[in-house]
CSV table of C-alpha atoms and ligand atoms in Angstrom, one decimal:
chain,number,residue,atom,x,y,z
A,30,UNK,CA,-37.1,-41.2,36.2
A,31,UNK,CA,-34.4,-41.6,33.4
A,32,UNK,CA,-36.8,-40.5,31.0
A,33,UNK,CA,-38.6,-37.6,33.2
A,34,UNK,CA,-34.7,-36.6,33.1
A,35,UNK,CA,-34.1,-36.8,29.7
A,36,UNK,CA,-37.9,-35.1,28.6
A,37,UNK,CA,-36.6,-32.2,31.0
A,38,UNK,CA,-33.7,-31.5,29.4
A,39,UNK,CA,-34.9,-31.3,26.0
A,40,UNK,CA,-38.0,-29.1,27.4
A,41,UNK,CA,-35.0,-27.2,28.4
A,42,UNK,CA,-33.2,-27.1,25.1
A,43,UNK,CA,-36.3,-25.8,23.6
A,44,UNK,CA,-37.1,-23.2,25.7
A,45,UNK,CA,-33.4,-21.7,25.4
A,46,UNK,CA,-33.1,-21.9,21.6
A,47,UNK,CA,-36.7,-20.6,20.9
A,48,UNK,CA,-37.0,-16.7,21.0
A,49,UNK,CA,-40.9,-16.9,20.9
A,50,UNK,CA,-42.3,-18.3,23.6
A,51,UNK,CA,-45.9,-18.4,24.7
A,52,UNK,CA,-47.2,-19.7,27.7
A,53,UNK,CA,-51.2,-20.8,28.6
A,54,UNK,CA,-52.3,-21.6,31.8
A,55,UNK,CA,-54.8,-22.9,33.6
A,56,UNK,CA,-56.3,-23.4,37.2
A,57,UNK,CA,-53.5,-26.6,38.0
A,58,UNK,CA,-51.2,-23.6,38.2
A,59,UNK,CA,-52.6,-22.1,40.7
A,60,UNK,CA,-53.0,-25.0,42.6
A,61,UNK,CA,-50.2,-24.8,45.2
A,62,UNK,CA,-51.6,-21.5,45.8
A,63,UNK,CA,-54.5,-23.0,47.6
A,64,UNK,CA,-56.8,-22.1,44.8
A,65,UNK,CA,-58.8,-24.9,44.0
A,66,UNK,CA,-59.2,-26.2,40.0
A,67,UNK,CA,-62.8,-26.8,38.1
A,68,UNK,CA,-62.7,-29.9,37.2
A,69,UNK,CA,-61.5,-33.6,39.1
A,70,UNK,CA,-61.5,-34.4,42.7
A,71,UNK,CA,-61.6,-31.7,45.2
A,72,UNK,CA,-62.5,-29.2,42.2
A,73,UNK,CA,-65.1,-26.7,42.4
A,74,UNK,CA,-68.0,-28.2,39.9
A,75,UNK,CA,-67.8,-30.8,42.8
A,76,UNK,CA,-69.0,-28.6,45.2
A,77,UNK,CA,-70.8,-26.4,43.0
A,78,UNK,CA,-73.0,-26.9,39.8
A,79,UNK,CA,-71.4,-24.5,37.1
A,80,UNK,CA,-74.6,-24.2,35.3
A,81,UNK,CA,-76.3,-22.7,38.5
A,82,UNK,CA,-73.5,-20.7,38.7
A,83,UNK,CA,-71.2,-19.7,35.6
A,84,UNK,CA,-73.7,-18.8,32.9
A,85,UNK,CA,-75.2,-16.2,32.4
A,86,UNK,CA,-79.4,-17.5,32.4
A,87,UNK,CA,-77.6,-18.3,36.2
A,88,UNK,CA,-76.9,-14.8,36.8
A,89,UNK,CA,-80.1,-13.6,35.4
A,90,UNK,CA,-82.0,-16.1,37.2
A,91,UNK,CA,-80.2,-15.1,40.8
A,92,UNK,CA,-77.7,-12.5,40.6
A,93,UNK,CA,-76.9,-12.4,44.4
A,94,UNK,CA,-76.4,-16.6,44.3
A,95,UNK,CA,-73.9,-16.0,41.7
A,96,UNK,CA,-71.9,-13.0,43.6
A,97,UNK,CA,-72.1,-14.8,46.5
A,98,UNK,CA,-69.9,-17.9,44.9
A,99,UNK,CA,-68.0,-15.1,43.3
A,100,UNK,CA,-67.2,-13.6,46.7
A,101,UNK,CA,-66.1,-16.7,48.2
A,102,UNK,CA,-63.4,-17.1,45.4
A,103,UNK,CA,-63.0,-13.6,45.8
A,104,UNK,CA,-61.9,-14.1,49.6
A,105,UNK,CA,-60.2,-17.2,49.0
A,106,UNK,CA,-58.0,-15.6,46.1
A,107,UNK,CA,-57.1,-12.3,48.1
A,108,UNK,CA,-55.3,-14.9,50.8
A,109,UNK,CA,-53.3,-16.6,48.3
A,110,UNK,CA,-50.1,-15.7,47.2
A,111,UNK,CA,-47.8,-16.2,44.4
A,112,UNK,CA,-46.2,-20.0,44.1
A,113,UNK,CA,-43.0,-20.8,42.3
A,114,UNK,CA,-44.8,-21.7,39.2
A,115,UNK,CA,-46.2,-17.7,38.9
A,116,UNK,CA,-42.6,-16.7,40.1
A,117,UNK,CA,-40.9,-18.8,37.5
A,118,UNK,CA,-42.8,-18.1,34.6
A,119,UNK,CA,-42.4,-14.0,35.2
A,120,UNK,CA,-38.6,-14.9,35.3
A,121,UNK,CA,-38.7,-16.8,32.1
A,122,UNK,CA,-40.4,-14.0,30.9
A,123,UNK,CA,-37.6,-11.9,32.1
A,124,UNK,CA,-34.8,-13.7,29.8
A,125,UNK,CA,-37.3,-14.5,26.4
A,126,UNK,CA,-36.8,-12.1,24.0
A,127,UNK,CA,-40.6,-12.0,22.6
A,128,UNK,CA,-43.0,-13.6,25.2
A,129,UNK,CA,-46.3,-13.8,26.3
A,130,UNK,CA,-48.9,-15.0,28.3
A,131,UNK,CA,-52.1,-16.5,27.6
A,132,UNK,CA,-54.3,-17.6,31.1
A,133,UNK,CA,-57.4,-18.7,31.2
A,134,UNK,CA,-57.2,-17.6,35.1
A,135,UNK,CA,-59.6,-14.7,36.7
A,136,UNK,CA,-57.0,-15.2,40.0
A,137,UNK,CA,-54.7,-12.0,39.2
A,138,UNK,CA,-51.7,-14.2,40.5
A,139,UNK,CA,-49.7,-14.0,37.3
A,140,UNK,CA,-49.5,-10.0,37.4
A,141,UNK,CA,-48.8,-10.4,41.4
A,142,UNK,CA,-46.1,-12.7,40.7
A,143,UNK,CA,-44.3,-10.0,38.4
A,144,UNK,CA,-45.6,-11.5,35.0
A,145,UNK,CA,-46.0,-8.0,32.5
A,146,UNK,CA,-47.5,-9.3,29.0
A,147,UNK,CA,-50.8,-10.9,29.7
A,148,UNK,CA,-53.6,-12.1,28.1
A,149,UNK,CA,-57.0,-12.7,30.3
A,150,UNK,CA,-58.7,-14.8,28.1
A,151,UNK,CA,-61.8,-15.3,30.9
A,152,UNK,CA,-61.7,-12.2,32.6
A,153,UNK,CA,-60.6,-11.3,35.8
A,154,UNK,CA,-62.3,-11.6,39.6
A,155,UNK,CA,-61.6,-8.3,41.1
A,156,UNK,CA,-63.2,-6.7,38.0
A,157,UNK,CA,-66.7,-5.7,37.8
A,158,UNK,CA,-69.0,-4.7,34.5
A,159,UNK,CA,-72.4,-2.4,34.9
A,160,UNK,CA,-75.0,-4.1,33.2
A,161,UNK,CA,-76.5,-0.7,32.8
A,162,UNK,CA,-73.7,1.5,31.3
A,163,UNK,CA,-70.8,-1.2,30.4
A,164,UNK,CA,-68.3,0.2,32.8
A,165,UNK,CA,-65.4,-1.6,34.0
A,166,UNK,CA,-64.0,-0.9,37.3
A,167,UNK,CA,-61.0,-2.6,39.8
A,168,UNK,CA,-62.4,-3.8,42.7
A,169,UNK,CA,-60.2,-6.3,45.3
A,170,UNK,CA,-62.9,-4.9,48.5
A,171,UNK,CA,-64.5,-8.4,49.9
A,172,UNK,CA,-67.0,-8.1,50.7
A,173,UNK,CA,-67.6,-6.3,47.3
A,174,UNK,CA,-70.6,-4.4,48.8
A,175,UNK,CA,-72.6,-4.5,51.6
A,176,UNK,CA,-75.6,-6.0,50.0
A,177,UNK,CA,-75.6,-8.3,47.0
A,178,UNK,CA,-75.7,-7.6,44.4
A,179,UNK,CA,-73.6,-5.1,44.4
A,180,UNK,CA,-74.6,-1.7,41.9
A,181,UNK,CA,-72.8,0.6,40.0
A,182,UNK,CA,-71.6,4.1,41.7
A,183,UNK,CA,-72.1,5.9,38.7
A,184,UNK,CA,-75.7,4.8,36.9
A,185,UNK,CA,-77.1,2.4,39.6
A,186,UNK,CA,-77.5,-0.2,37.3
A,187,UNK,CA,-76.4,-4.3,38.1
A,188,UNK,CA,-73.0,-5.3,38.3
A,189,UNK,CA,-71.7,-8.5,37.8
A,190,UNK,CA,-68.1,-10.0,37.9
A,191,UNK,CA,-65.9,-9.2,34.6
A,192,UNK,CA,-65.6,-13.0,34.1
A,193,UNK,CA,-66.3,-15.1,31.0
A,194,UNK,CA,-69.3,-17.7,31.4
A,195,UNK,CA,-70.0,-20.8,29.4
A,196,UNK,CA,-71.8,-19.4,26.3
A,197,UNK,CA,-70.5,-16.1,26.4
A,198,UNK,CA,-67.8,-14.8,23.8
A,199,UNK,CA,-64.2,-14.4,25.2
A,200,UNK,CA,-63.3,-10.5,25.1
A,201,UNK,CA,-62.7,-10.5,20.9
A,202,UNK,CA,-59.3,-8.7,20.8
A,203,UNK,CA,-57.9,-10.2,23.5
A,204,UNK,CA,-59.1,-13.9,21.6
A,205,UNK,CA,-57.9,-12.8,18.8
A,206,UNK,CA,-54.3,-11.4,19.9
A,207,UNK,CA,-53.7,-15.1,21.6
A,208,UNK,CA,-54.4,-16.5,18.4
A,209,UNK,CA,-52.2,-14.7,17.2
A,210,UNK,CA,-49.1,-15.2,19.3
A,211,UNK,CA,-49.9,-18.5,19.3
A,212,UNK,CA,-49.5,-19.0,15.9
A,213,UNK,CA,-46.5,-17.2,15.1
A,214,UNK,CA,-44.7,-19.3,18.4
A,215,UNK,CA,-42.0,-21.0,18.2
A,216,UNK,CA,-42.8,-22.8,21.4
A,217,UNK,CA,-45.6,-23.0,24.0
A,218,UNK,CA,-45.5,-24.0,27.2
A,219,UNK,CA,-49.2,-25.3,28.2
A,220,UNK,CA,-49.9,-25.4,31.9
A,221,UNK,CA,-52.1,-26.6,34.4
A,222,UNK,CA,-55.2,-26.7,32.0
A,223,UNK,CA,-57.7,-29.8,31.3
A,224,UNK,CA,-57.8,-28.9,27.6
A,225,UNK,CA,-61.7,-29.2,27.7
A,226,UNK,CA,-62.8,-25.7,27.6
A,227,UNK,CA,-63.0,-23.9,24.0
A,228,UNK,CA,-62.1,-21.8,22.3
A,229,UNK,CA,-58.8,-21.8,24.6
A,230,UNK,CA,-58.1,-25.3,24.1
A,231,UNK,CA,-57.9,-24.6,20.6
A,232,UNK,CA,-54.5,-22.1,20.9
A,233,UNK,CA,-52.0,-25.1,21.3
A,234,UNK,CA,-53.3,-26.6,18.0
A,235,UNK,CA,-52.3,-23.1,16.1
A,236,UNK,CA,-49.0,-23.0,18.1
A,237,UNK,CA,-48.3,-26.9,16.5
A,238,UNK,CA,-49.7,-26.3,13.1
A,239,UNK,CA,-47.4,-23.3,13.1
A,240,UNK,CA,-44.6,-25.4,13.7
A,241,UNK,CA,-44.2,-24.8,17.3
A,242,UNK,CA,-42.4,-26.8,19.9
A,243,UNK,CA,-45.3,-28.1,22.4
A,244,UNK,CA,-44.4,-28.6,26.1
A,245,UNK,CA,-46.9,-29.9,28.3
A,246,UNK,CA,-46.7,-29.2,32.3
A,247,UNK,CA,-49.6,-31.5,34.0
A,248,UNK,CA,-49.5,-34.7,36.4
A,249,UNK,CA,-52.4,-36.0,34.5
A,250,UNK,CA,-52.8,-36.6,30.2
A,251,UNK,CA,-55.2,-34.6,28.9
A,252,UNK,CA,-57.1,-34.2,25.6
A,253,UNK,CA,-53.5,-31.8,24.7
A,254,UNK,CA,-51.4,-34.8,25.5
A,255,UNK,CA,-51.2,-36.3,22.2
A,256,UNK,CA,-49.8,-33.3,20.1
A,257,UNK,CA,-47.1,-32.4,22.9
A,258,UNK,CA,-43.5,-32.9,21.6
A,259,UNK,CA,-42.8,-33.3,25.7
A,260,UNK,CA,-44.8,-33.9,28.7
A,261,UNK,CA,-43.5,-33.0,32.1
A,262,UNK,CA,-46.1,-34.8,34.2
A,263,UNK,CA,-46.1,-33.2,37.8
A,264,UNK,CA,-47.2,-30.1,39.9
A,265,UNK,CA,-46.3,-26.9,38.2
A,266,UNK,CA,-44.8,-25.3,41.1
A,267,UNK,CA,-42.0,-27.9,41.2
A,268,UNK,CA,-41.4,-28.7,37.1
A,269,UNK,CA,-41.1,-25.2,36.2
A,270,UNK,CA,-38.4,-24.1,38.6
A,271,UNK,CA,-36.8,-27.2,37.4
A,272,UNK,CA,-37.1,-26.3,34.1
A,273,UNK,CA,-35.8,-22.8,34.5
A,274,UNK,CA,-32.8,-23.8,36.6
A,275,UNK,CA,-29.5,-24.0,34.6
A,276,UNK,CA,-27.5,-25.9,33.6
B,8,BJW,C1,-52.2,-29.3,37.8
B,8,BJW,C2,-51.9,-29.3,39.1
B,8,BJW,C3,-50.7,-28.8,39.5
B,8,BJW,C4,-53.9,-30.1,38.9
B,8,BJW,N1,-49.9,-28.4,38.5
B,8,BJW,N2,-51.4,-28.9,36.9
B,8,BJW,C5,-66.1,-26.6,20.9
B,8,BJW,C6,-66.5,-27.9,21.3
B,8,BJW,C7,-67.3,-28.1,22.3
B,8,BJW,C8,-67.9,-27.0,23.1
B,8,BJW,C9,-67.5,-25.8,22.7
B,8,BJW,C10,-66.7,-25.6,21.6
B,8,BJW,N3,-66.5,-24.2,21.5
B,8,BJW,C11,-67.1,-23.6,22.5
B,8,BJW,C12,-67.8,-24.5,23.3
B,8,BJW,C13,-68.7,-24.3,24.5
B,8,BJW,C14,-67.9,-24.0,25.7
B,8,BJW,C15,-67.0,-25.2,26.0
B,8,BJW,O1,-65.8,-25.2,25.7
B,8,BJW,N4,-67.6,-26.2,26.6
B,8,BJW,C16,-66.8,-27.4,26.9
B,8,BJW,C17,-66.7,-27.5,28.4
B,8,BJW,C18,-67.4,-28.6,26.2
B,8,BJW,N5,-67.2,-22.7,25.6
B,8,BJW,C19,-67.7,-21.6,25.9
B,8,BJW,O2,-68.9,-21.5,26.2
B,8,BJW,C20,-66.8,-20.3,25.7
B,8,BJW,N6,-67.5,-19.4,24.9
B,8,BJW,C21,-67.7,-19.5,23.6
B,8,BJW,O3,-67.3,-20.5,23.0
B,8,BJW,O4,-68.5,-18.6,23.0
B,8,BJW,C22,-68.8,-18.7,21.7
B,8,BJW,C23,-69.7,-17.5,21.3
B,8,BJW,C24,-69.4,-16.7,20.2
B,8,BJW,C25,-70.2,-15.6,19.9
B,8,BJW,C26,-71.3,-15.3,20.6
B,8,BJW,C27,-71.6,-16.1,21.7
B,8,BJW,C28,-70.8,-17.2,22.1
B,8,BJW,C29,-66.6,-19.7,27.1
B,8,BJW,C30,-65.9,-20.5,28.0
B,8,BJW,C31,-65.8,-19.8,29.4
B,8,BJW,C32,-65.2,-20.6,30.4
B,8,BJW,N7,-65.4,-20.0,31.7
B,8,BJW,C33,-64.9,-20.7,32.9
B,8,BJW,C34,-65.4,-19.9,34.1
B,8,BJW,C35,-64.7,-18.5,34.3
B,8,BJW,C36,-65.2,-17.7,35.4
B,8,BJW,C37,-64.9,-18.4,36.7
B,8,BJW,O5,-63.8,-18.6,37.1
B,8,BJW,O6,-65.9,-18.6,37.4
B,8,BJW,O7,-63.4,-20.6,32.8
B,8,BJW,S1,-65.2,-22.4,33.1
B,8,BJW,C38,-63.7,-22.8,33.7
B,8,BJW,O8,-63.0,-23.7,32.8
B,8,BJW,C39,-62.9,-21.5,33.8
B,8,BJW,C40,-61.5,-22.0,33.3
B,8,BJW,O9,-60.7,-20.9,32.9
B,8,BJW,C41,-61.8,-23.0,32.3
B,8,BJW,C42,-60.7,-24.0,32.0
B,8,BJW,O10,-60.4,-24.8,33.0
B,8,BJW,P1,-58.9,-25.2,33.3
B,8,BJW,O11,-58.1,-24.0,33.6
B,8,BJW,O12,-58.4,-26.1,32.3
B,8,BJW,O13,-59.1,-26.0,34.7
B,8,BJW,P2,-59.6,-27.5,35.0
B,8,BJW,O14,-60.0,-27.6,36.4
B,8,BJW,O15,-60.5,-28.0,33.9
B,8,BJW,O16,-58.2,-28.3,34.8
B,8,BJW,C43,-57.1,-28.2,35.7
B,8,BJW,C44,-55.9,-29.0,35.2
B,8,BJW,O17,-54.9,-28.8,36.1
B,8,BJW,C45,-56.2,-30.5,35.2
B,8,BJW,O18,-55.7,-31.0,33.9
B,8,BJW,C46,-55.3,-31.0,36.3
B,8,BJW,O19,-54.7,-32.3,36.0
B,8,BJW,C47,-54.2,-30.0,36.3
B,8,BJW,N8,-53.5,-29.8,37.6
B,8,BJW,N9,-53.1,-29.8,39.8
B,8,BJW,C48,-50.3,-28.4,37.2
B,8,BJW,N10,-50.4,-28.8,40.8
B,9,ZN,ZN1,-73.3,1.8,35.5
């Protein structure tokens, strides 16, 4: 306990001397929300085999299996609200003069919450891509369509969720503007992530190299661990309010 306190505090030093703060997030973020991780018990590879499911062979191979998983997150994210770890980071936001926000979420909860400079590094849920003629449209209907899979209004071609899969490139200038801010930080605030999944895993070793002060938020170690200059190890929705809370 004596040390949790005294980790906190300088977490808490760090983030109110630094003027560039970055943030990445992961699914344990979203956790309290009722939104379930990828990875470790009760996750949803348990339930669900990501290679069925998050590539895009998967998609090819069964396109309405796929939109069906994605319409049960879908439904499942559209109940959820906001917890205090979304609320507090679009208040730190708020008070940092340069920040920014780098989540590997597709849950929208970060803009709901009030956070403003955001970088989807895997894409977002309630957006779809036309296989056909590349547009991207807002969609937060469930069901998406009446049939799956749904197809495009405008050329009638396939759509599928506007999500990264295993294999597939991130979205290049939105990659390559995290790798920026992350190394020109001075510190980062990693969140809620497992640290397994690339090239996202890879932004809090820039952030370090560049000098950065490294803050992890997690109740387990992960493969990030090491590098941290602090780990605050517990749910996100009660360390970051903590965090935030002066004095
Ligand atoms: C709490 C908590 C609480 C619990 N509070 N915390 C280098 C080495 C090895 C492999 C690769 C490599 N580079 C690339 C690869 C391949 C691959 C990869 O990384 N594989 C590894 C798994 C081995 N990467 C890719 O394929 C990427 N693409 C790519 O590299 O393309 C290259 C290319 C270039 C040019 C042409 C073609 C290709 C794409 C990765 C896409 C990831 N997609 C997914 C699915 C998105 C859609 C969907 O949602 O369905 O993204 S997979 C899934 O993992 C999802 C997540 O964003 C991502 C990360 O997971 P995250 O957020 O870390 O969640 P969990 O569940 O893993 O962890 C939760 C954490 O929270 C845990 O630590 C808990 O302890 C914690 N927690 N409760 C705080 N209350
Ligand atoms: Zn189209």
């Amino acid at each position: 306990m004596e040390r949790n306190l005294e980790e906190l505090k300088r977490a808490k030093i760090a983030l109110r001397e630094q003027a560039r703060v970055v943030v990445l997030t992961g699914a344990g973020v979203s956790k309290e929300s009722g939104v379930p991780t990828f990875r470790g018990k009760n996750g949803l590879w348990k339930e669900f085999r990501a290679q069925e499911l998050a590539t895009p062979e998967a998609f090819k191979r069964n396109p309405a299996l796929v939109w069906e998983f994605y319409e049960f997150r879908r439904a499942l994210v559209s109940r959820a609200v906001p917890n205090p770890a979304h609320v507090a980071l679009a208040t730190l936001e708020a008070r940092v003069p340069r920040f920014c926000l780098i989540t590997q979420n597709v849950d929208g909860l970060h803009a709901r919450a009030g956070s403003k400079n955001i970088l989807e590094l895997h894409g977002n849920l309630f957006r779809t891509r036309c296989l056909g003629c590349g547009v991207l449209e807002e969609s937060f209907a469930v069901p998406i369509a009446q049939k799956l899979p749904p197809s495009c209004q405008h050329c009638g071609g396939l759509l599928r969720p506007d999500v990264v899969w295993f294999g597939e490139p991130l979205p290049a200038g939105v990659m390559n503007q995290a790798s920026e801010e992350a190394g020109k930080c001075e510190a980062m605030l990693v969140i809620g992530t497992s640290g397994l999944v690339f090239p996202a895993a890879g932004l809090p070793g820039l952030a370090k190299d560049a000098g950065a002060f490294l803050i992890e938020i997690n109740p387990e170690s992960t493969p990030l661990s090491p590098m941290a200059d602090v780990c605050l190890r517990g749910p996100a929705a009660s360390v970051l309010p903590r965090l935030l809370q002066e004095p």
